[in-house]
PDB file of C-alpha atoms in Angstrom:
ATOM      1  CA  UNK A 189      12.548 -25.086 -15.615  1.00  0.00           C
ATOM      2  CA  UNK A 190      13.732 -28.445 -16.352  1.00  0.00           C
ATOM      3  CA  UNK A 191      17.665 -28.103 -16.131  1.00  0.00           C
ATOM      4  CA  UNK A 192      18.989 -31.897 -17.306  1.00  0.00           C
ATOM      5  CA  UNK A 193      18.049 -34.314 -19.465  1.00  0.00           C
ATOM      6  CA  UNK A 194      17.281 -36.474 -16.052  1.00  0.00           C
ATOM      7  CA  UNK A 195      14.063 -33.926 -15.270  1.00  0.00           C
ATOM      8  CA  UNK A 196      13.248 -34.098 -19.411  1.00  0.00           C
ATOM      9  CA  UNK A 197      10.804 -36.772 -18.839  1.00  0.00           C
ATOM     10  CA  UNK A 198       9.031 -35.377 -16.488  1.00  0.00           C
ATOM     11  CA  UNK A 199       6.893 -33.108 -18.581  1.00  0.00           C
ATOM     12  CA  UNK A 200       4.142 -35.562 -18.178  1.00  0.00           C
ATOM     13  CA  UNK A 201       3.535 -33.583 -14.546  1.00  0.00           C
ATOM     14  CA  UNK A 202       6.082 -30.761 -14.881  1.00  0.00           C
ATOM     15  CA  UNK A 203       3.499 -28.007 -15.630  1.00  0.00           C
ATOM     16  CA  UNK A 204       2.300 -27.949 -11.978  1.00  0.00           C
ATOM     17  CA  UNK A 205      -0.654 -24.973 -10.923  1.00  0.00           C
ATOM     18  CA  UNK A 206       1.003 -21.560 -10.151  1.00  0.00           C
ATOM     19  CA  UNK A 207       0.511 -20.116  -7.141  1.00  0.00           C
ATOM     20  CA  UNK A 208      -2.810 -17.691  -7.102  1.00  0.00           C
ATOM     21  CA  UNK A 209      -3.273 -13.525  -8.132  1.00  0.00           C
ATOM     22  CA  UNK A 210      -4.756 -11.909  -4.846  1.00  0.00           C
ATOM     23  CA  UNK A 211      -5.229  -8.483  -6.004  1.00  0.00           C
ATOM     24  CA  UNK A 212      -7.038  -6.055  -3.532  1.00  0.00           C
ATOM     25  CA  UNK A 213     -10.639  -5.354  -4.081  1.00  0.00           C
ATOM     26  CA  UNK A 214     -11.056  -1.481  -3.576  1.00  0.00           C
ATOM     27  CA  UNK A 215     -14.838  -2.204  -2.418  1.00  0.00           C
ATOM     28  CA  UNK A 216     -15.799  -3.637   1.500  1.00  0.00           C
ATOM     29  CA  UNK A 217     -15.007  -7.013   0.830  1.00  0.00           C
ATOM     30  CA  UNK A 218     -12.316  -6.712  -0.944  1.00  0.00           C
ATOM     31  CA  UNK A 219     -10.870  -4.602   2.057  1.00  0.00           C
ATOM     32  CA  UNK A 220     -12.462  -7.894   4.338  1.00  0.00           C
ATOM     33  CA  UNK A 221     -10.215 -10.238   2.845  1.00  0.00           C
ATOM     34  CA  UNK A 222      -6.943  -7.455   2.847  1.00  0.00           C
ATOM     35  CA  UNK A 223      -8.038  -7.538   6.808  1.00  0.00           C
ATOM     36  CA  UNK A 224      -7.639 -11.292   6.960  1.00  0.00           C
ATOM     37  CA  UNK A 225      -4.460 -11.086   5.439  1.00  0.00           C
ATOM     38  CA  UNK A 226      -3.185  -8.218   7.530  1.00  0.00           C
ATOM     39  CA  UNK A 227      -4.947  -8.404  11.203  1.00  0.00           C
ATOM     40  CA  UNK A 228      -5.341 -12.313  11.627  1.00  0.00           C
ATOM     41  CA  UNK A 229      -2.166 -13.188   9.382  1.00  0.00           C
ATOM     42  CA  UNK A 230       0.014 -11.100  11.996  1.00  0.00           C
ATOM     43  CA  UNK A 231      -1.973 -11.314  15.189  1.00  0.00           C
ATOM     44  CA  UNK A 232      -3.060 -15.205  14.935  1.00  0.00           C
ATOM     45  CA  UNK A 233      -0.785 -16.962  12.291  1.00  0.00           C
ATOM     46  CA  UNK A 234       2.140 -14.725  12.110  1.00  0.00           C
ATOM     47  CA  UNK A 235       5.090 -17.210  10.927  1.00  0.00           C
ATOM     48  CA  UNK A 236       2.568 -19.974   9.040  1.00  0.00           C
ATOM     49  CA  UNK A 237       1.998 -17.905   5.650  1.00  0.00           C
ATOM     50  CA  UNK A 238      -1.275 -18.323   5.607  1.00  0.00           C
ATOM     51  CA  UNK A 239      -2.474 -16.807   2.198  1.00  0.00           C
ATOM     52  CA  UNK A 240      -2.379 -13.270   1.255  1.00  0.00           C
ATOM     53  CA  UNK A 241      -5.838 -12.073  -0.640  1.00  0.00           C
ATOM     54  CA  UNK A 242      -4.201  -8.520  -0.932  1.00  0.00           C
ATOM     55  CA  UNK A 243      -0.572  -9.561  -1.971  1.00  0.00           C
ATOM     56  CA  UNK A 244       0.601 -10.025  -5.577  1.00  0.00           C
ATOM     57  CA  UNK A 245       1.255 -12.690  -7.626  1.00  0.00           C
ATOM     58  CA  UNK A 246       2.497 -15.804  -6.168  1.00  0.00           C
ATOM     59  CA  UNK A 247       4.159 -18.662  -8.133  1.00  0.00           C
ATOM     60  CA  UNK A 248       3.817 -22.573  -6.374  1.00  0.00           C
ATOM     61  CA  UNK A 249       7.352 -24.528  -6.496  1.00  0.00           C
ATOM     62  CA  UNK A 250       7.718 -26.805  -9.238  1.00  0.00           C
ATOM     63  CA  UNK A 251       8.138 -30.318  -8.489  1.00  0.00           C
ATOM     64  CA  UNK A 252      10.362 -32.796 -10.365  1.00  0.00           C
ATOM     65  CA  UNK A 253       9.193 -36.256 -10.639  1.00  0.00           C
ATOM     66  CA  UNK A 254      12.164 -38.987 -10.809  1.00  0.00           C
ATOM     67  CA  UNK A 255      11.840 -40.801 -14.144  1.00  0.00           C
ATOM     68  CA  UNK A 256      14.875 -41.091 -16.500  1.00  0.00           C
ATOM     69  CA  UNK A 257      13.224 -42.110 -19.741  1.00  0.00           C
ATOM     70  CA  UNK A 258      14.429 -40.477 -23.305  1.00  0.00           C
ATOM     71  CA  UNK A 259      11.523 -38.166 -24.889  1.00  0.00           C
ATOM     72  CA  UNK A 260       9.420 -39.444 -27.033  1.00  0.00           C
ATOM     73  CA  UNK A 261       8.252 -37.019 -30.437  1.00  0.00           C
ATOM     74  CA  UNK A 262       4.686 -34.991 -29.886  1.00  0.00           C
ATOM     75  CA  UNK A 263       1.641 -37.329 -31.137  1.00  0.00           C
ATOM     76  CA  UNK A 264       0.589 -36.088 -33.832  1.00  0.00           C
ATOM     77  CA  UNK A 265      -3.380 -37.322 -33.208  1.00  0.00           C
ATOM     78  CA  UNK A 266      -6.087 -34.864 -33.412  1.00  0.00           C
ATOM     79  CA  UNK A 267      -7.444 -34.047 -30.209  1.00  0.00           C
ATOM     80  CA  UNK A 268     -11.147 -34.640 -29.795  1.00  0.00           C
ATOM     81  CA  UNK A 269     -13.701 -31.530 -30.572  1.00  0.00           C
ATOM     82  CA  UNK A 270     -14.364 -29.556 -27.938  1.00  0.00           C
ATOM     83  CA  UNK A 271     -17.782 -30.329 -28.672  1.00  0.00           C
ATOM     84  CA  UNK A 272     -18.130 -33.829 -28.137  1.00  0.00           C
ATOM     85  CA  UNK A 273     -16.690 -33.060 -24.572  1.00  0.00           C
ATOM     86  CA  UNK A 274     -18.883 -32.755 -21.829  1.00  0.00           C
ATOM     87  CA  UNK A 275     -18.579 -29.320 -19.947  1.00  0.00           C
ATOM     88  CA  UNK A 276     -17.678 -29.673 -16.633  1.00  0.00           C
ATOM     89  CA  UNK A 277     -19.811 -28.013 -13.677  1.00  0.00           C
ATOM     90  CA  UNK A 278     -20.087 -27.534  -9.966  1.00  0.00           C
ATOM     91  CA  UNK A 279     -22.804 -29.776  -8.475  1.00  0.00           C
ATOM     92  CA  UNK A 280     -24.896 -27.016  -6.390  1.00  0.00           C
ATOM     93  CA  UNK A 281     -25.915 -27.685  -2.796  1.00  0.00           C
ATOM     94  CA  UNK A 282     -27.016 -25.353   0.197  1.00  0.00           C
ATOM     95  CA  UNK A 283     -24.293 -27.069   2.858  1.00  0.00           C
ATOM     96  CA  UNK A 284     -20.999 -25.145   2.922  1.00  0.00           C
ATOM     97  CA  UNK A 285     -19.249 -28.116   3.512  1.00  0.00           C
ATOM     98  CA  UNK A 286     -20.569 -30.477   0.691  1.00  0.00           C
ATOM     99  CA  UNK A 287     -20.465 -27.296  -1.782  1.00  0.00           C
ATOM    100  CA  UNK A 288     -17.284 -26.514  -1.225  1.00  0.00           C
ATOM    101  CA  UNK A 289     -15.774 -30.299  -1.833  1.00  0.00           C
ATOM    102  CA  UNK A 290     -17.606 -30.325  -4.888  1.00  0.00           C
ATOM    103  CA  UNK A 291     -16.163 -27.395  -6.220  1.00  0.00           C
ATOM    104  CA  UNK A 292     -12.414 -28.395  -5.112  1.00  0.00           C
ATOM    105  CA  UNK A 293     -13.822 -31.570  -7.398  1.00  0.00           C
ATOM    106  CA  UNK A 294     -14.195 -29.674 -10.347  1.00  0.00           C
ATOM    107  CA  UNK A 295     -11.632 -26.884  -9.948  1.00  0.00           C
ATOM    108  CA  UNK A 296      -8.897 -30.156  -9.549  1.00  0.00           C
ATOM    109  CA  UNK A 297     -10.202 -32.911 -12.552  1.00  0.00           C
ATOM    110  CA  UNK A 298      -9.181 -32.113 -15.992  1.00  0.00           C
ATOM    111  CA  UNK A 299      -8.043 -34.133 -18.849  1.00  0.00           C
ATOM    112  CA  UNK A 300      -6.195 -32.395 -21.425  1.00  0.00           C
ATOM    113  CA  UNK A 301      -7.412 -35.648 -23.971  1.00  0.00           C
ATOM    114  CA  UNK A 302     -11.223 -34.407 -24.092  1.00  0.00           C
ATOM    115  CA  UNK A 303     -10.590 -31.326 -26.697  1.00  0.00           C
ATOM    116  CA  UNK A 304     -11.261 -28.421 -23.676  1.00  0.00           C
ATOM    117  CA  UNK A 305      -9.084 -25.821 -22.435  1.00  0.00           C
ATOM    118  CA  UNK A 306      -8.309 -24.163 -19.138  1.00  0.00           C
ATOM    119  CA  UNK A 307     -11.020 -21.147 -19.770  1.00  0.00           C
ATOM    120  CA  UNK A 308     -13.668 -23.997 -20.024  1.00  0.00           C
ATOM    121  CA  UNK A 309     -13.177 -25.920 -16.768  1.00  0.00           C
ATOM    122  CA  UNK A 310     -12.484 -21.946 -15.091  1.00  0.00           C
ATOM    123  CA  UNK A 311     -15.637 -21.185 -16.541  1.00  0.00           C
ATOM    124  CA  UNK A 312     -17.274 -24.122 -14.319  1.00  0.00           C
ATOM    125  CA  UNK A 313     -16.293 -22.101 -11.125  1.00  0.00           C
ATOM    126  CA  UNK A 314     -17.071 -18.435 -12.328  1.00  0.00           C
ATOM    127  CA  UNK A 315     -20.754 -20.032 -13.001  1.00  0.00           C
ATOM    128  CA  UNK A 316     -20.729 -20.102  -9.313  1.00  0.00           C
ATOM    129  CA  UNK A 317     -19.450 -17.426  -8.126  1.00  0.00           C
ATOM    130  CA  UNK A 318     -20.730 -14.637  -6.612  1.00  0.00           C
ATOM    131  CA  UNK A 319     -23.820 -13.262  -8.083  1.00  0.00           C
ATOM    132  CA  UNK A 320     -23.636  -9.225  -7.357  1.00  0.00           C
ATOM    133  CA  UNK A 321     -20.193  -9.632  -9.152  1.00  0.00           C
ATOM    134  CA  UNK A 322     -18.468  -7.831  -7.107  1.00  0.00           C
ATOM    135  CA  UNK A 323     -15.645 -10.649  -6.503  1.00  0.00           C
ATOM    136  CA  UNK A 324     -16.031 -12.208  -9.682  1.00  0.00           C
ATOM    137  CA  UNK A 325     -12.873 -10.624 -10.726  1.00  0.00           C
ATOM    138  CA  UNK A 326     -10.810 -11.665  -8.362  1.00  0.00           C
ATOM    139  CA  UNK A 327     -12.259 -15.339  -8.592  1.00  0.00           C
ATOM    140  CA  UNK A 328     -11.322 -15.401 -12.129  1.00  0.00           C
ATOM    141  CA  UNK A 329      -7.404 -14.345 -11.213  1.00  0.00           C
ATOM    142  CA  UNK A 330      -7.733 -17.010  -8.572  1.00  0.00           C
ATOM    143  CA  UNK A 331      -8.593 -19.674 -10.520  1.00  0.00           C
ATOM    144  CA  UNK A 332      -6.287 -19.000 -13.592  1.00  0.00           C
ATOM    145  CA  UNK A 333      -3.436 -19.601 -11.314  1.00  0.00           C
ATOM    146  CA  UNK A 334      -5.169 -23.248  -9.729  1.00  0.00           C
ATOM    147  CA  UNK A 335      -4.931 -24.141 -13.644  1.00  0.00           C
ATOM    148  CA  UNK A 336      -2.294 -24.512 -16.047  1.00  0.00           C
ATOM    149  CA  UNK A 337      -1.574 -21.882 -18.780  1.00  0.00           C
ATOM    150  CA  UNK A 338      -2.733 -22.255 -22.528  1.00  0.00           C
ATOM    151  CA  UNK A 339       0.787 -23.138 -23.123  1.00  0.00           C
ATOM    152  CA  UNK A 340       1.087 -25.717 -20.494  1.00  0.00           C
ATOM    153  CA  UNK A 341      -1.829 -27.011 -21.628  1.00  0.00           C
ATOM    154  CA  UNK A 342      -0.693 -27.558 -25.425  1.00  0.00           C
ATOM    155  CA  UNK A 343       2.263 -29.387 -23.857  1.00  0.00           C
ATOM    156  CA  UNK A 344       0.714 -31.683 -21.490  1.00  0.00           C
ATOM    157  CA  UNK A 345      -2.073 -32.610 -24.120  1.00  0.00           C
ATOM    158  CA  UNK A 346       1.185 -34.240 -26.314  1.00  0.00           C
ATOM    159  CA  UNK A 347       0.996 -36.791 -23.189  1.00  0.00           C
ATOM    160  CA  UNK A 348      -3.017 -36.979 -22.789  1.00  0.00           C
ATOM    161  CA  UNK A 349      -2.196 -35.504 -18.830  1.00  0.00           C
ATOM    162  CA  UNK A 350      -5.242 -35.942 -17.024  1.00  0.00           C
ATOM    163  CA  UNK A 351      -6.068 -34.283 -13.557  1.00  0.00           C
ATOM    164  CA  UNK A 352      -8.261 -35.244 -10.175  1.00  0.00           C
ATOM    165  CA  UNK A 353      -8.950 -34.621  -6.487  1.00  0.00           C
ATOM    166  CA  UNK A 354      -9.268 -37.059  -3.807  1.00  0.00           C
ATOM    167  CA  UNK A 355     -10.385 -34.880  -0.720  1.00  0.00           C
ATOM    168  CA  UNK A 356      -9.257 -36.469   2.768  1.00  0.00           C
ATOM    169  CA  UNK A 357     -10.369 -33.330   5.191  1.00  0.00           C
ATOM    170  CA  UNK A 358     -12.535 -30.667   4.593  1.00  0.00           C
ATOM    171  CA  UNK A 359     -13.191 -28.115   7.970  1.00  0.00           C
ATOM    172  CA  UNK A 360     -14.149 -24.756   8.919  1.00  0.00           C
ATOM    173  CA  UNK A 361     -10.927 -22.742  10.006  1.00  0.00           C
ATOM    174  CA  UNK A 362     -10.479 -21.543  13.086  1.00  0.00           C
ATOM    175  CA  UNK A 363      -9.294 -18.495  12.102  1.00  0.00           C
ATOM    176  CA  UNK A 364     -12.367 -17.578  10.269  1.00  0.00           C
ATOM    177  CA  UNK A 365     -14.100 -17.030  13.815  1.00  0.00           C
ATOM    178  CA  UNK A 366     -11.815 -14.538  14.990  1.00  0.00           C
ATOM    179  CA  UNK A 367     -11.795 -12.837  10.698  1.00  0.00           C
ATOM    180  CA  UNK A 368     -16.109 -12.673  11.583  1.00  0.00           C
ATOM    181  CA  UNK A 369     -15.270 -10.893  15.249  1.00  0.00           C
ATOM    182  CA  UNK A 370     -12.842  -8.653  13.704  1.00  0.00           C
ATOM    183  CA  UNK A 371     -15.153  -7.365  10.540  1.00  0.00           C
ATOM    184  CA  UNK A 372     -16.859  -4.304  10.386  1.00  0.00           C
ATOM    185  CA  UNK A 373     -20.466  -4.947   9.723  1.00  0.00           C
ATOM    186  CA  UNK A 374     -21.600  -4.879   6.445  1.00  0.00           C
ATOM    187  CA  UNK A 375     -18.177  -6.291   5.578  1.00  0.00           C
ATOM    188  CA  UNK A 376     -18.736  -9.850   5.263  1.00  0.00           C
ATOM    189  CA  UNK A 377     -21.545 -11.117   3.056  1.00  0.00           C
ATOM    190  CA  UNK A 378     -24.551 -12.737   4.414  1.00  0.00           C
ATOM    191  CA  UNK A 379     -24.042 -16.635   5.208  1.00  0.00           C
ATOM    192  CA  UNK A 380     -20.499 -16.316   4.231  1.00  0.00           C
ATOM    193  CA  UNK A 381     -17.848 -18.917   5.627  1.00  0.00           C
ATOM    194  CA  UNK A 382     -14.855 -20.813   5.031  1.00  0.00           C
ATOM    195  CA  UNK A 383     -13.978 -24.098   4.087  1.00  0.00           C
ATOM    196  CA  UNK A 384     -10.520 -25.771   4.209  1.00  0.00           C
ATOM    197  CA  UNK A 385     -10.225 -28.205   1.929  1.00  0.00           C
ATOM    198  CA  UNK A 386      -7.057 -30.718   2.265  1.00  0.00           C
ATOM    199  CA  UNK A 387      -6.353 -33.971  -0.255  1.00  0.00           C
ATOM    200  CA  UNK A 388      -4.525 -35.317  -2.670  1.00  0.00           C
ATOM    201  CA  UNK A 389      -3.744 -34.269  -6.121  1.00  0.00           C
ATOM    202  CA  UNK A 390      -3.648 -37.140  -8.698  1.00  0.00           C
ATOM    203  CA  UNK A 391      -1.380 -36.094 -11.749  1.00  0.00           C
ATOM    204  CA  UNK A 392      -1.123 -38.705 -14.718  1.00  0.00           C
ATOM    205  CA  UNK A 393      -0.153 -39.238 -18.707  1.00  0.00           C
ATOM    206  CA  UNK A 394       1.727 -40.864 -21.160  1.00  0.00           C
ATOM    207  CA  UNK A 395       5.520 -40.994 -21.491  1.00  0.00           C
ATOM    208  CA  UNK A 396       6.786 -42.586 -24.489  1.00  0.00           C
ATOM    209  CA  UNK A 397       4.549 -45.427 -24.846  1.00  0.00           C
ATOM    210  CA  UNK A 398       4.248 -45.982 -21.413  1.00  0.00           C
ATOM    211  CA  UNK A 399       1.835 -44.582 -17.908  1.00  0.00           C
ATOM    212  CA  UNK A 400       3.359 -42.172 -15.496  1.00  0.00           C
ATOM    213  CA  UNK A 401       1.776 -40.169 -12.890  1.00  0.00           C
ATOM    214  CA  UNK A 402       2.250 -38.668  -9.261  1.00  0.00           C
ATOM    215  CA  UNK A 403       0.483 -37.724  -6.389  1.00  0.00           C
ATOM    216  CA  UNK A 404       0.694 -34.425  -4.527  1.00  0.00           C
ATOM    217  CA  UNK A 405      -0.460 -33.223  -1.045  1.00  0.00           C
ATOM    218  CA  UNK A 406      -2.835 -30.150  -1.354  1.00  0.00           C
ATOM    219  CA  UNK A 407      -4.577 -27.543   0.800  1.00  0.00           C
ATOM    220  CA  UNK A 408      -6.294 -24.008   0.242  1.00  0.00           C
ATOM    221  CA  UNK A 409      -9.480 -22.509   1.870  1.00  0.00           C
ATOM    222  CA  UNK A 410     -12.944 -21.790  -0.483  1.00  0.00           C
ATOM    223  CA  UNK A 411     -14.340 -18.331   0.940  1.00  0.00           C
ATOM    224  CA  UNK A 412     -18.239 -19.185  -0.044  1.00  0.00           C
ATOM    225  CA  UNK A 413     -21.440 -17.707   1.108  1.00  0.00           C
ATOM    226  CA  UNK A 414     -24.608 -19.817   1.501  1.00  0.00           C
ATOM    227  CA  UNK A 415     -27.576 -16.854   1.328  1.00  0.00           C
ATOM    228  CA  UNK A 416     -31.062 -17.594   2.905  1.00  0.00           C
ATOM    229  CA  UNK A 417     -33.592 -18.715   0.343  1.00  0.00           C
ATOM    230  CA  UNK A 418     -30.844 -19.110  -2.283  1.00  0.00           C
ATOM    231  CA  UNK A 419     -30.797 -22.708  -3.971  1.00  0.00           C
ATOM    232  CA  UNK A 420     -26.993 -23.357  -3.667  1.00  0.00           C
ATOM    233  CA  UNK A 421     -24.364 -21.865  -2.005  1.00  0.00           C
ATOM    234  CA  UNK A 422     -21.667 -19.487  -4.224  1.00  0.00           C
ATOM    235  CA  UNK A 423     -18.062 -19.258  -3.974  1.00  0.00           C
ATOM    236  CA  UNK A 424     -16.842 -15.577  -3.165  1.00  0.00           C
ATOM    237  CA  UNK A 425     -12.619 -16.095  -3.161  1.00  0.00           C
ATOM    238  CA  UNK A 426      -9.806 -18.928  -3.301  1.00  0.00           C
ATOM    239  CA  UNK A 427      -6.780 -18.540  -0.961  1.00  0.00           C
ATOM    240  CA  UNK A 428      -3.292 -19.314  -2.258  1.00  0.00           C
ATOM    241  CA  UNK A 429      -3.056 -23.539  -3.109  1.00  0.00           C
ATOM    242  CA  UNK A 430      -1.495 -24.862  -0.379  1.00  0.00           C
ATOM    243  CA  UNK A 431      -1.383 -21.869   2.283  1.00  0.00           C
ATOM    244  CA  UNK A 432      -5.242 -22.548   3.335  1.00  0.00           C
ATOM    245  CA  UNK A 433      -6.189 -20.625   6.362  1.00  0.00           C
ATOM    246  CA  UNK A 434      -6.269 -22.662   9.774  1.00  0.00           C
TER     247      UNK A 434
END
């Protein structure tokens, strides 16, 4: 929470993504991904806080960009109809690797300008998700907390804020090998890996009159499955943003 008029400005990228719900699935993957978090957290990564997909809510740190400008009033211009925005979506392909990056794509570029609110670009991701529904659940909890609130949201519309992704690394973890040795079988869906993703976040507006933005370092893993004779890949879970697995 903004604490001086010096962090006031700032609004413009002060609503920043919370950190992500991991509430435990009672069914076998669900209990998969509470086994990452337990076995291979302590035995492999103990001390890098990897992500949790059993623990509870986690909120991200807040960071405070550096501009000193007075506030400006709210614009009063109507935002554009939600209709005349185009939806976004998550470009399907059958390669973990290129699925995954364009999913971080979509889950990462918004624009608060176009009319559409968080539920439609979460919507995006849940269209891909997994199609038994078993984790859809937990994929929507995960993705509420990459995006910001309705609240936020009204707030950083006042300054058009706009959202996007450039990825620089995307890789399977190694710890995913020793999370497939580990499983029970049946645990793990079929063709299911992990992707790291790792990039920049691009955060931008309008402050008083004027163009300010920053750029954040970001990580966090995509838990997909890529089924034989399916026609795309589908994402199962999202780890915590920025404590991807390694």
């Amino acid at each position: 929470m903004p604490s001086a008029s010096d962090d006031e400005p700032d609004k413009v990228c002060d609503a920043y993504l919370p950190g992500m719900k991991t509430s435990p699935d009672p069914r076998s993957r669900g209990r998969f991904y509470a086994l990452i978090a337990a076995a291979i957290i302590l035995a492999l990564l103990a001390g890098l806080g990897v992500y949790g997909l059993a623990a509870g809510r986690t909120q991200a740190s807040v960071s405070r960009p550096s501009t000193t400008a007075a506030p400006s009033a709210p614009s009063t211009s109507a935002s554009p109809s939600p209709t005349a925005a185009t939806l976004p979506s998550v470009k399907r392909s059958r390669d973990p690797d290129v699925f995954a990056r364009n999913l971080a794509t979509t889950l990462f570029t918004w624009d608060t300008a176009t009319g559409l609110f968080p539920l439609d670009y979460s919507a995006a991701i849940l269209a891909v998700g997994d199609p038994s529904g078993v984790e859809q659940a937990g994929l929507a909890s995960d993705v509420a907390n990459y995006l910001p609130s309705r609240e936020q949201w009204v707030e950083l519309r006042k300054h058009a804020t706009r959202q996007s992704l450039t990825i620089t690394r995307s890789y399977v973890p190694e710890a995913w090998g020793e999370a497939l040795r580990q499983a029970v079988p049946g645990q793990i869906p079929s063709g299911a890996t992990a992707i790291t993703i790792e990039g920049t976040r691009h955060r931008s507006g309008d402050w008083d009159g004027r163009p300010a933005g920053e750029d954040f370092p970001v990580s966090f893993t995509v838990f997909l499955a890529c089924q034989p004779g399916a026609d795309s890949c589908h994402v199962l879970r999202l780890s915590q943003l920025d404590k991807p697995l390694k």
